[in-house]
């Protein structure tokens, strides 16, 4: 009798509570189901049944919700001893969930037997044997995961079985599931593709399959330095499940000739392993490169790697476009993008030139074309937003590549109007020049100016040689101060300015014929003067070169271009003028002019003294001025005024009494 | 008593304070009105309107510390005729200077952070150098040094440095002057200050006898200068002449005969050349100072009785001793500036860059000096029988010619002297100095002119009779170094 009696309510509630706790975590959840579950946990079975009956009486429920509700109601019915109606629920439930098993904690032996009986009439088993075992299996369109022995419980009836796997043809078949029985099904897929293993020397080869990038070859872990066969050490790339037929692999790597490999993929039912291709050794593709020019001995880098020093002869370098940089004096003095042919030789001519950047123009405007032609220039189309590039402070926010000597910006006309659209910034001087017109000239400012070693003066009766610079061409030709210049290179002298203009047009190192009159004599005398090249420390303000362009060339030349010492002196003078004394002193320290007549060591000492004094380095400045005042050095050019008196005046500012 | 003071003093102070504040409340600063007024005043000043000064004063009254207050004060001062460069000094009247200085002091003092303050500082220092009463060269030099060493933008630090060179030049500190000038030329080429400094360099180098570098410096300066600078052109010419003479002719006068013209002067007492090439001649018999242009044509005259002596100062101003007074010539007017006092009637006259007037008595025993603003001279030197025939100011020193000995002496500020050189003559009557510091001495009885270098060394002797000149009465050096000799017949011979 006890067995026929329902379990005590508290015991049933405890068991159901535990079972439901698990079921809650797994089963479908609706408000009604949750409410029914709560009633069950509280052993209020009647209320739970009422709720579940109402729910299952509704149409349009999701199958999962129906299954969950049936499972709960069956449990409630088992708990109330209504096994007959529980069987009805199990039957409906197994059609929806063939793998359903009632919970052993809430289902007594008798109820379990009743459930097993019901299951035997509704559910059957398929025992699947699939090759390859990892293939995907669908039953009636829903994925199934067979047990370890390959069995799958299914509702009795005819079922559609689909099996597929990459590299195989898919299988699609029907099977009848017999209730309470086990039906074996065997499926063997037919392969239709194979994996291919490419092996390359060297590694890092980019692989394209039929035009599409599929990867880069890499050496297997531990292969580096191993003693195994070469094929085992080779870099490899596995291309999985390559369809049957012919395929083309393209193997490419910089500095190597691109190679193509054709592969015919066939199926071998007996051997479904990957196809291992023979190791492909790429042929190096190198150009024979010569790099000539100045400064001799400068370091040459290609794509950041040192390849030698100027001149570089016969360097075997990777073909393709490369960045060539020549470094001297701690900076880049020449750079360009150069195309090296895959085969053959190429010669690159190098001559130091400034690096320029242009902003705000997709192409160089005509007015800046000269800079483009003469400078190592780079165009960046975009202007930085909200930056005032007409002021140095604006440029401070623009990231410029290292060793940029000049930067130009073409401003939009709407921001500045039709004039002043071009601004030229000197990162060296930290100055901005606004141009209404094209730069007067981007030509390399002459590092030397022609000089005859004299100073002239206009006077009644003609142009007179007022002063002869010791050691200069006029002194060498025996010209004395006071003679009157009648002709120079056949041109009649009209004024001191006109004669200076004639001198400026003479080629350096040429011979200039001079006719002159000595006071008291009637017949002119003749002489031949060898035109000397004088440094010109500061370009004249109305001269052809802007300060920014002059500084750019001076910086490059000082690092190894033409007349390094003169260029350093000019750079120092420009920096001093621009109010950057520390940099000026640094540049001037490189200007070794020694005891040269005219602009010489004394001139450099003087300029350094000025820079050092401005920088507050008084002791060093005093020493520099002391040196300068002891010399006969000249200012500006070899024909300029002597600097010694000015050095004395500067020294007085530093507390040094005149000698 | 104590109670009364306790109550009354605070009340009095409060009253005073209220009185002081009342005008301020009545006229609060009005920047907008000041700027409007400034625009008007600036236009008036540009038009040369006499209303400009008052308009500028109104600007300051409307906003005493406003953004245009410094401009208004400075421009008010400039209306008085302040010079831009030291060599343009000597033109502003004393009254004008007295009005200008407080205006400048206000900018420098209360508006020292304004953008015009450096200019005001420069102008104020220059005003302190004016050859007038109250001149304070020490203070001016200190101001110039401070401004030159400052790092303010604009041309004024350079102008100050140029002024330092000019002060040294006038004081005879030629090396220091050269250093100051050269520094500007070398450090700041192609500026107006460099052009001015180049002219200073040219003057100093010429005075040092470096005629070639002087000519070159002047050439560079003239090439870089804007406007015309006849004095610099003339000095360049003088430098070239001396260069050629020194280099090829043994520093001798050229053999070529002089150019001559008839001046109409019957009794030439003295002659001076002005910077632009004009020549002034004191005609004792006519009782007039006669002005000739550079071509020798009479261009004006100033009537003065009892003419005694004539001089030109470093600013190109002409001075005359006549009767018992000393006059400065302004155009065709003689403006009395000092009494000769015990030195009347004067024997000779010189004026230095500080505006000090030097004069000798008729016998040449005493040398007197009149400070700017002083009414009469003080005794500087007295030597019985010295018989000083002529004096001249040259490059920071007062040169005097002893008639009987032919000695040229440097009379120092303390009255002592030093022999500069000696001319072989028994009747030295006239002494002139050119821009290069060369000294020419006329021996009227011997009919010769002796030339000494600035160092006193003899350079040449010009025999007048051989050159076709009769009885010479007066000499003058032209700014280009040419020598004019006036004879008793009224003829003038110009030796290049």
CSV table of N, CA, C and O in Angstrom, one decimal, chain A residues 455-461 464-467 480-484 496-497 500 517-520 538-541 547 577 606 610 613-616 635-636 639 641-646 648-651 653, chain B residues 145 148-149 151 161 164 168 175-191 201 205 211-220 223-224 233 236-237 240-241 243-245 247-249:
chain,number,residue,atom,x,y,z
A,455,UNK,N,89.3,97.5,-52.3
A,455,UNK,CA,88.1,98.3,-52.0
A,455,UNK,C,88.2,99.6,-52.8
A,455,UNK,O,89.2,100.2,-52.9
A,456,UNK,N,87.1,100.0,-53.4
A,456,UNK,CA,87.1,101.1,-54.3
A,456,UNK,C,86.3,102.3,-53.8
A,456,UNK,O,85.5,102.1,-52.8
A,457,UNK,N,86.6,103.4,-54.4
A,457,UNK,CA,85.8,104.6,-54.0
A,457,UNK,C,85.7,105.5,-55.2
A,457,UNK,O,86.6,105.6,-56.1
A,458,UNK,N,84.5,106.1,-55.3
A,458,UNK,CA,84.3,107.1,-56.3
A,458,UNK,C,85.0,108.4,-55.9
A,458,UNK,O,85.1,108.7,-54.8
A,459,UNK,N,85.5,109.1,-56.9
A,459,UNK,CA,86.1,110.4,-56.6
A,459,UNK,C,86.0,111.2,-57.9
A,459,UNK,O,85.7,110.7,-59.0
A,460,UNK,N,86.3,112.5,-57.7
A,460,UNK,CA,86.3,113.3,-58.9
A,460,UNK,C,87.3,112.8,-59.9
A,460,UNK,O,88.5,112.6,-59.5
A,461,UNK,N,86.9,112.5,-61.1
A,461,UNK,CA,87.9,112.0,-62.1
A,461,UNK,C,87.8,110.5,-62.3
A,461,UNK,O,88.5,110.0,-63.2
A,464,UNK,N,88.7,105.0,-57.8
A,464,UNK,CA,90.0,104.9,-57.3
A,464,UNK,C,90.1,103.7,-56.4
A,464,UNK,O,89.1,103.3,-55.7
A,465,UNK,N,91.2,103.0,-56.5
A,465,UNK,CA,91.4,101.9,-55.6
A,465,UNK,C,91.8,102.5,-54.2
A,465,UNK,O,92.8,103.1,-54.0
A,466,UNK,N,90.9,102.3,-53.3
A,466,UNK,CA,91.0,103.0,-52.0
A,466,UNK,C,91.9,102.1,-51.0
A,466,UNK,O,92.6,102.7,-50.2
A,467,UNK,N,91.7,100.9,-51.1
A,467,UNK,CA,92.4,100.0,-50.2
A,467,UNK,C,92.8,98.7,-50.9
A,467,UNK,O,92.0,98.2,-51.7
A,480,UNK,N,98.6,99.5,-56.2
A,480,UNK,CA,98.7,100.3,-54.9
A,480,UNK,C,97.5,101.2,-54.7
A,480,UNK,O,96.8,101.6,-55.7
A,481,UNK,N,97.2,101.4,-53.5
A,481,UNK,CA,96.0,102.3,-53.2
A,481,UNK,C,96.2,103.7,-53.9
A,481,UNK,O,97.4,104.2,-53.9
A,482,UNK,N,95.2,104.2,-54.4
A,482,UNK,CA,95.3,105.6,-55.0
A,482,UNK,C,95.3,105.6,-56.5
A,482,UNK,O,95.0,106.6,-57.1
A,483,UNK,N,95.5,104.4,-57.1
A,483,UNK,CA,95.5,104.4,-58.6
A,483,UNK,C,94.0,104.5,-59.1
A,483,UNK,O,93.1,104.1,-58.4
A,484,UNK,N,93.9,105.0,-60.2
A,484,UNK,CA,92.6,105.2,-60.8
A,484,UNK,C,92.3,104.1,-61.8
A,484,UNK,O,93.1,103.8,-62.7
A,496,UNK,N,82.2,103.1,-58.8
A,496,UNK,CA,82.7,102.0,-57.9
A,496,UNK,C,81.7,100.8,-58.0
A,496,UNK,O,82.1,99.7,-58.1
A,497,UNK,N,80.4,101.2,-58.0
A,497,UNK,CA,79.4,100.1,-58.0
A,497,UNK,C,79.4,99.4,-59.3
A,497,UNK,O,79.3,98.2,-59.3
A,500,UNK,N,82.3,97.1,-59.3
A,500,UNK,CA,82.1,95.9,-58.4
A,500,UNK,C,81.2,94.9,-59.2
A,500,UNK,O,81.3,93.7,-59.0
A,517,UNK,N,95.5,104.2,-63.9
A,517,UNK,CA,96.4,105.4,-64.0
A,517,UNK,C,97.0,105.8,-62.7
A,517,UNK,O,96.3,105.8,-61.7
A,518,UNK,N,98.3,106.0,-62.7
A,518,UNK,CA,99.0,106.4,-61.5
A,518,UNK,C,99.0,107.9,-61.5
A,518,UNK,O,99.1,108.6,-62.5
A,519,UNK,N,98.7,108.5,-60.3
A,519,UNK,CA,98.7,110.0,-60.3
A,519,UNK,C,99.9,110.6,-60.8
A,519,UNK,O,101.1,110.2,-60.6
A,520,UNK,N,99.7,111.6,-61.6
A,520,UNK,CA,100.9,112.3,-62.2
A,520,UNK,C,101.3,111.7,-63.5
A,520,UNK,O,102.2,112.3,-64.2
A,538,UNK,N,77.2,86.5,-45.4
A,538,UNK,CA,75.8,86.8,-45.4
A,538,UNK,C,75.4,87.2,-46.8
A,538,UNK,O,76.0,88.1,-47.4
A,539,UNK,N,74.5,86.5,-47.4
A,539,UNK,CA,74.0,87.0,-48.8
A,539,UNK,C,73.4,88.4,-48.6
A,539,UNK,O,72.7,88.7,-47.6
A,540,UNK,N,73.6,89.2,-49.6
A,540,UNK,CA,73.0,90.5,-49.6
A,540,UNK,C,71.5,90.4,-49.5
A,540,UNK,O,70.9,89.5,-50.2
A,541,UNK,N,70.9,91.3,-48.8
A,541,UNK,CA,69.4,91.2,-48.6
A,541,UNK,C,68.7,91.3,-50.0
A,541,UNK,O,67.6,90.7,-50.2
A,547,UNK,N,67.2,84.1,-47.3
A,547,UNK,CA,67.9,83.6,-46.1
A,547,UNK,C,67.7,82.1,-45.9
A,547,UNK,O,68.6,81.3,-45.5
A,577,UNK,N,72.5,85.8,-37.1
A,577,UNK,CA,71.6,86.9,-37.5
A,577,UNK,C,70.2,86.5,-37.1
A,577,UNK,O,69.4,87.4,-36.8
A,606,UNK,N,85.7,86.1,-34.3
A,606,UNK,CA,84.8,87.2,-34.0
A,606,UNK,C,83.3,86.8,-33.9
A,606,UNK,O,82.6,87.2,-33.0
A,610,UNK,N,80.7,86.8,-30.7
A,610,UNK,CA,79.4,87.4,-30.7
A,610,UNK,C,78.3,86.4,-30.2
A,610,UNK,O,77.5,86.7,-29.4
A,613,UNK,N,78.8,85.5,-26.6
A,613,UNK,CA,78.4,86.6,-25.7
A,613,UNK,C,76.9,86.7,-25.6
A,613,UNK,O,76.3,86.9,-24.5
A,614,UNK,N,76.2,86.5,-26.7
A,614,UNK,CA,74.7,86.5,-26.7
A,614,UNK,C,74.2,85.3,-25.9
A,614,UNK,O,73.2,85.4,-25.3
A,615,UNK,N,75.0,84.2,-25.9
A,615,UNK,CA,74.5,83.0,-25.2
A,615,UNK,C,74.9,83.1,-23.7
A,615,UNK,O,74.7,82.2,-22.9
A,616,UNK,N,75.6,84.2,-23.3
A,616,UNK,CA,75.9,84.4,-21.9
A,616,UNK,C,77.2,83.6,-21.5
A,616,UNK,O,77.5,83.5,-20.3
A,635,UNK,N,85.6,91.3,-42.4
A,635,UNK,CA,84.2,90.9,-42.2
A,635,UNK,C,83.5,90.7,-43.5
A,635,UNK,O,83.8,91.4,-44.5
A,636,UNK,N,82.6,89.8,-43.5
A,636,UNK,CA,81.7,89.6,-44.7
A,636,UNK,C,82.3,88.9,-45.9
A,636,UNK,O,82.0,87.8,-46.2
A,639,UNK,N,87.0,91.4,-49.1
A,639,UNK,CA,87.2,92.8,-49.4
A,639,UNK,C,86.4,93.6,-48.3
A,639,UNK,O,86.3,94.8,-48.5
A,641,UNK,N,85.5,95.2,-44.4
A,641,UNK,CA,86.4,95.9,-43.4
A,641,UNK,C,87.0,95.0,-42.4
A,641,UNK,O,86.5,93.9,-42.1
A,642,UNK,N,88.1,95.4,-41.8
A,642,UNK,CA,88.8,94.6,-40.8
A,642,UNK,C,87.9,94.5,-39.6
A,642,UNK,O,87.3,95.5,-39.2
A,643,UNK,N,88.0,93.4,-38.9
A,643,UNK,CA,87.1,93.2,-37.8
A,643,UNK,C,87.7,93.5,-36.4
A,643,UNK,O,87.0,93.6,-35.4
A,644,UNK,N,89.0,93.7,-36.4
A,644,UNK,CA,89.7,93.9,-35.1
A,644,UNK,C,89.1,95.1,-34.3
A,644,UNK,O,88.9,94.9,-33.1
A,645,UNK,N,88.9,96.3,-34.9
A,645,UNK,CA,88.3,97.3,-34.0
A,645,UNK,C,86.9,96.9,-33.4
A,645,UNK,O,86.6,97.3,-32.3
A,646,UNK,N,86.1,96.2,-34.2
A,646,UNK,CA,84.8,95.8,-33.7
A,646,UNK,C,85.0,94.8,-32.6
A,646,UNK,O,84.2,94.8,-31.6
A,648,UNK,N,87.4,94.7,-30.4
A,648,UNK,CA,87.8,95.5,-29.3
A,648,UNK,C,86.6,96.1,-28.6
A,648,UNK,O,86.4,96.0,-27.4
A,649,UNK,N,85.6,96.6,-29.4
A,649,UNK,CA,84.4,97.2,-28.9
A,649,UNK,C,83.6,96.1,-28.2
A,649,UNK,O,83.0,96.3,-27.1
A,650,UNK,N,83.4,95.0,-28.8
A,650,UNK,CA,82.7,93.9,-28.2
A,650,UNK,C,83.3,93.5,-26.8
A,650,UNK,O,82.6,93.3,-25.8
A,651,UNK,N,84.6,93.4,-26.9
A,651,UNK,CA,85.3,92.9,-25.6
A,651,UNK,C,85.1,94.0,-24.5
A,651,UNK,O,85.0,93.6,-23.3
A,653,UNK,N,82.5,95.6,-23.9
A,653,UNK,CA,81.2,95.3,-23.3
A,653,UNK,C,81.3,94.2,-22.3
A,653,UNK,O,80.5,94.0,-21.4
B,145,UNK,N,74.6,103.5,-23.4
B,145,UNK,CA,75.2,102.2,-23.2
B,145,UNK,C,74.1,101.2,-22.8
B,145,UNK,O,74.1,100.0,-23.3
B,148,UNK,N,72.0,100.4,-25.9
B,148,UNK,CA,72.7,99.6,-26.9
B,148,UNK,C,72.9,98.1,-26.4
B,148,UNK,O,72.9,97.2,-27.2
B,149,UNK,N,73.0,97.9,-25.1
B,149,UNK,CA,73.1,96.6,-24.6
B,149,UNK,C,71.8,95.8,-24.5
B,149,UNK,O,71.8,94.6,-24.2
B,151,UNK,N,68.1,94.2,-25.6
B,151,UNK,CA,67.8,93.4,-26.7
B,151,UNK,C,66.4,93.7,-27.2
B,151,UNK,O,65.7,92.8,-27.7
B,161,UNK,N,74.2,102.8,-30.1
B,161,UNK,CA,75.6,102.4,-30.3
B,161,UNK,C,76.3,103.4,-31.2
B,161,UNK,O,77.5,103.8,-31.0
B,164,UNK,N,77.2,106.4,-29.3
B,164,UNK,CA,78.4,106.2,-28.4
B,164,UNK,C,79.7,106.4,-29.2
B,164,UNK,O,80.6,107.0,-28.8
B,168,UNK,N,82.6,109.4,-28.6
B,168,UNK,CA,84.0,109.1,-28.5
B,168,UNK,C,84.7,109.9,-29.6
B,168,UNK,O,85.8,110.4,-29.4
B,175,UNK,N,90.2,105.6,-31.4
B,175,UNK,CA,90.2,104.1,-31.5
B,175,UNK,C,88.8,103.6,-31.0
B,175,UNK,O,88.3,102.7,-31.6
B,176,UNK,N,88.4,104.1,-29.9
B,176,UNK,CA,87.1,103.7,-29.3
B,176,UNK,C,86.0,104.0,-30.3
B,176,UNK,O,85.1,103.2,-30.5
B,177,UNK,N,86.0,105.1,-30.9
B,177,UNK,CA,85.0,105.5,-31.8
B,177,UNK,C,85.0,104.6,-33.0
B,177,UNK,O,83.9,104.1,-33.4
B,178,UNK,N,86.2,104.3,-33.5
B,178,UNK,CA,86.3,103.4,-34.6
B,178,UNK,C,85.7,102.0,-34.3
B,178,UNK,O,85.0,101.4,-35.1
B,179,UNK,N,86.0,101.5,-33.1
B,179,UNK,CA,85.4,100.2,-32.7
B,179,UNK,C,83.9,100.2,-32.7
B,179,UNK,O,83.3,99.3,-33.1
B,180,UNK,N,83.4,101.3,-32.1
B,180,UNK,CA,81.9,101.4,-32.0
B,180,UNK,C,81.3,101.4,-33.4
B,180,UNK,O,80.3,100.7,-33.7
B,181,UNK,N,81.8,102.2,-34.3
B,181,UNK,CA,81.3,102.3,-35.6
B,181,UNK,C,81.5,101.0,-36.4
B,181,UNK,O,80.6,100.6,-37.1
B,182,UNK,N,82.7,100.5,-36.3
B,182,UNK,CA,83.0,99.3,-37.1
B,182,UNK,C,82.1,98.1,-36.7
B,182,UNK,O,81.6,97.3,-37.5
B,183,UNK,N,81.8,98.1,-35.4
B,183,UNK,CA,81.0,97.0,-34.9
B,183,UNK,C,79.6,97.1,-35.5
B,183,UNK,O,79.0,96.0,-35.9
B,184,UNK,N,79.1,98.2,-35.7
B,184,UNK,CA,77.7,98.4,-36.3
B,184,UNK,C,77.8,98.0,-37.8
B,184,UNK,O,77.0,97.2,-38.3
B,185,UNK,N,78.9,98.4,-38.5
B,185,UNK,CA,79.1,98.1,-39.9
B,185,UNK,C,79.2,96.6,-40.1
B,185,UNK,O,78.6,96.0,-41.0
B,186,UNK,N,79.9,96.0,-39.2
B,186,UNK,CA,80.2,94.5,-39.4
B,186,UNK,C,79.0,93.7,-39.0
B,186,UNK,O,78.6,92.8,-39.6
B,187,UNK,N,78.4,94.1,-37.8
B,187,UNK,CA,77.3,93.2,-37.3
B,187,UNK,C,76.0,93.5,-37.9
B,187,UNK,O,75.1,92.6,-37.9
B,188,UNK,N,75.8,94.6,-38.4
B,188,UNK,CA,74.4,94.9,-39.0
B,188,UNK,C,74.5,95.6,-40.3
B,188,UNK,O,74.1,96.7,-40.5
B,189,UNK,N,75.2,94.9,-41.3
B,189,UNK,CA,75.4,95.5,-42.6
B,189,UNK,C,74.0,95.8,-43.2
B,189,UNK,O,73.0,95.2,-42.9
B,190,UNK,N,74.0,96.7,-44.1
B,190,UNK,CA,72.8,97.1,-44.9
B,190,UNK,C,71.7,97.7,-44.1
B,190,UNK,O,70.6,97.7,-44.6
B,191,UNK,N,72.0,98.2,-42.9
B,191,UNK,CA,71.0,99.0,-42.2
B,191,UNK,C,71.4,100.5,-42.3
B,191,UNK,O,72.5,100.8,-42.7
B,201,UNK,N,83.0,106.0,-39.4
B,201,UNK,CA,84.3,105.3,-39.6
B,201,UNK,C,85.2,106.1,-40.6
B,201,UNK,O,86.4,106.3,-40.3
B,205,UNK,N,88.8,107.4,-39.6
B,205,UNK,CA,90.0,106.9,-40.3
B,205,UNK,C,90.7,108.0,-41.0
B,205,UNK,O,92.0,108.0,-41.0
B,211,UNK,N,93.7,107.2,-45.1
B,211,UNK,CA,92.8,107.8,-46.1
B,211,UNK,C,92.1,106.8,-47.0
B,211,UNK,O,91.0,106.9,-47.4
B,212,UNK,N,92.9,105.8,-47.3
B,212,UNK,CA,92.3,104.7,-48.2
B,212,UNK,C,91.1,104.0,-47.5
B,212,UNK,O,90.0,104.0,-48.1
B,213,UNK,N,91.4,103.4,-46.4
B,213,UNK,CA,90.2,102.8,-45.7
B,213,UNK,C,89.1,103.8,-45.4
B,213,UNK,O,87.9,103.4,-45.4
B,214,UNK,N,89.5,105.0,-45.2
B,214,UNK,CA,88.4,106.0,-44.9
B,214,UNK,C,87.6,106.2,-46.2
B,214,UNK,O,86.3,106.2,-46.1
B,215,UNK,N,88.2,106.3,-47.3
B,215,UNK,CA,87.5,106.5,-48.6
B,215,UNK,C,86.6,105.2,-48.8
B,215,UNK,O,85.4,105.3,-49.2
B,216,UNK,N,87.2,104.0,-48.5
B,216,UNK,CA,86.4,102.8,-48.8
B,216,UNK,C,85.2,102.8,-47.8
B,216,UNK,O,84.1,102.4,-48.2
B,217,UNK,N,85.4,103.1,-46.6
B,217,UNK,CA,84.3,103.1,-45.6
B,217,UNK,C,83.2,104.1,-46.0
B,217,UNK,O,82.0,103.8,-46.0
B,218,UNK,N,83.6,105.2,-46.5
B,218,UNK,CA,82.6,106.2,-46.9
B,218,UNK,C,81.9,105.8,-48.1
B,218,UNK,O,80.7,106.0,-48.3
B,219,UNK,N,82.6,105.1,-49.0
B,219,UNK,CA,82.0,104.6,-50.3
B,219,UNK,C,80.9,103.6,-49.9
B,219,UNK,O,79.8,103.7,-50.4
B,220,UNK,N,81.3,102.6,-49.0
B,220,UNK,CA,80.3,101.6,-48.6
B,220,UNK,C,79.1,102.3,-47.9
B,220,UNK,O,77.9,101.9,-48.1
B,223,UNK,N,76.9,104.0,-50.4
B,223,UNK,CA,76.2,103.0,-51.2
B,223,UNK,C,75.0,102.5,-50.5
B,223,UNK,O,74.0,102.1,-51.0
B,224,UNK,N,75.2,102.4,-49.1
B,224,UNK,CA,74.1,101.8,-48.3
B,224,UNK,C,73.1,102.9,-47.8
B,224,UNK,O,72.1,102.5,-47.2
B,233,UNK,N,80.2,112.8,-49.0
B,233,UNK,CA,80.7,112.8,-50.3
B,233,UNK,C,82.0,113.6,-50.4
B,233,UNK,O,83.0,113.3,-50.9
B,236,UNK,N,84.8,111.9,-48.6
B,236,UNK,CA,85.4,110.9,-49.4
B,236,UNK,C,86.4,111.4,-50.4
B,236,UNK,O,87.4,110.9,-50.7
B,237,UNK,N,85.9,112.6,-51.0
B,237,UNK,CA,86.8,113.2,-52.0
B,237,UNK,C,88.1,113.7,-51.3
B,237,UNK,O,89.2,113.5,-51.9
B,240,UNK,N,90.3,110.6,-50.7
B,240,UNK,CA,91.0,110.1,-51.9
B,240,UNK,C,92.1,111.1,-52.3
B,240,UNK,O,93.2,110.6,-52.7
B,241,UNK,N,91.9,112.4,-52.2
B,241,UNK,CA,93.0,113.3,-52.6
B,241,UNK,C,94.2,113.1,-51.7
B,241,UNK,O,95.3,113.1,-52.2
B,243,UNK,N,94.9,110.4,-50.0
B,243,UNK,CA,95.5,109.1,-50.3
B,243,UNK,C,96.4,109.2,-51.5
B,243,UNK,O,97.6,108.7,-51.5
B,244,UNK,N,96.0,109.8,-52.6
B,244,UNK,CA,96.8,109.9,-53.8
B,244,UNK,C,98.0,110.8,-53.5
B,244,UNK,O,99.1,110.5,-54.0
B,245,UNK,N,97.8,111.9,-52.8
B,245,UNK,CA,98.9,112.7,-52.4
B,245,UNK,C,100.0,111.9,-51.6
B,245,UNK,O,101.2,112.0,-51.9
B,247,UNK,N,100.4,108.7,-51.3
B,247,UNK,CA,101.0,107.5,-52.0
B,247,UNK,C,101.9,107.9,-53.1
B,247,UNK,O,102.9,107.2,-53.3
B,248,UNK,N,101.6,108.9,-53.8
B,248,UNK,CA,102.4,109.1,-55.1
B,248,UNK,C,103.1,110.4,-55.2
B,248,UNK,O,103.9,110.6,-56.1
B,249,UNK,N,102.7,111.4,-54.3
B,249,UNK,CA,103.3,112.7,-54.5
B,249,UNK,C,104.1,113.2,-53.3
B,249,UNK,O,104.3,114.3,-53.1
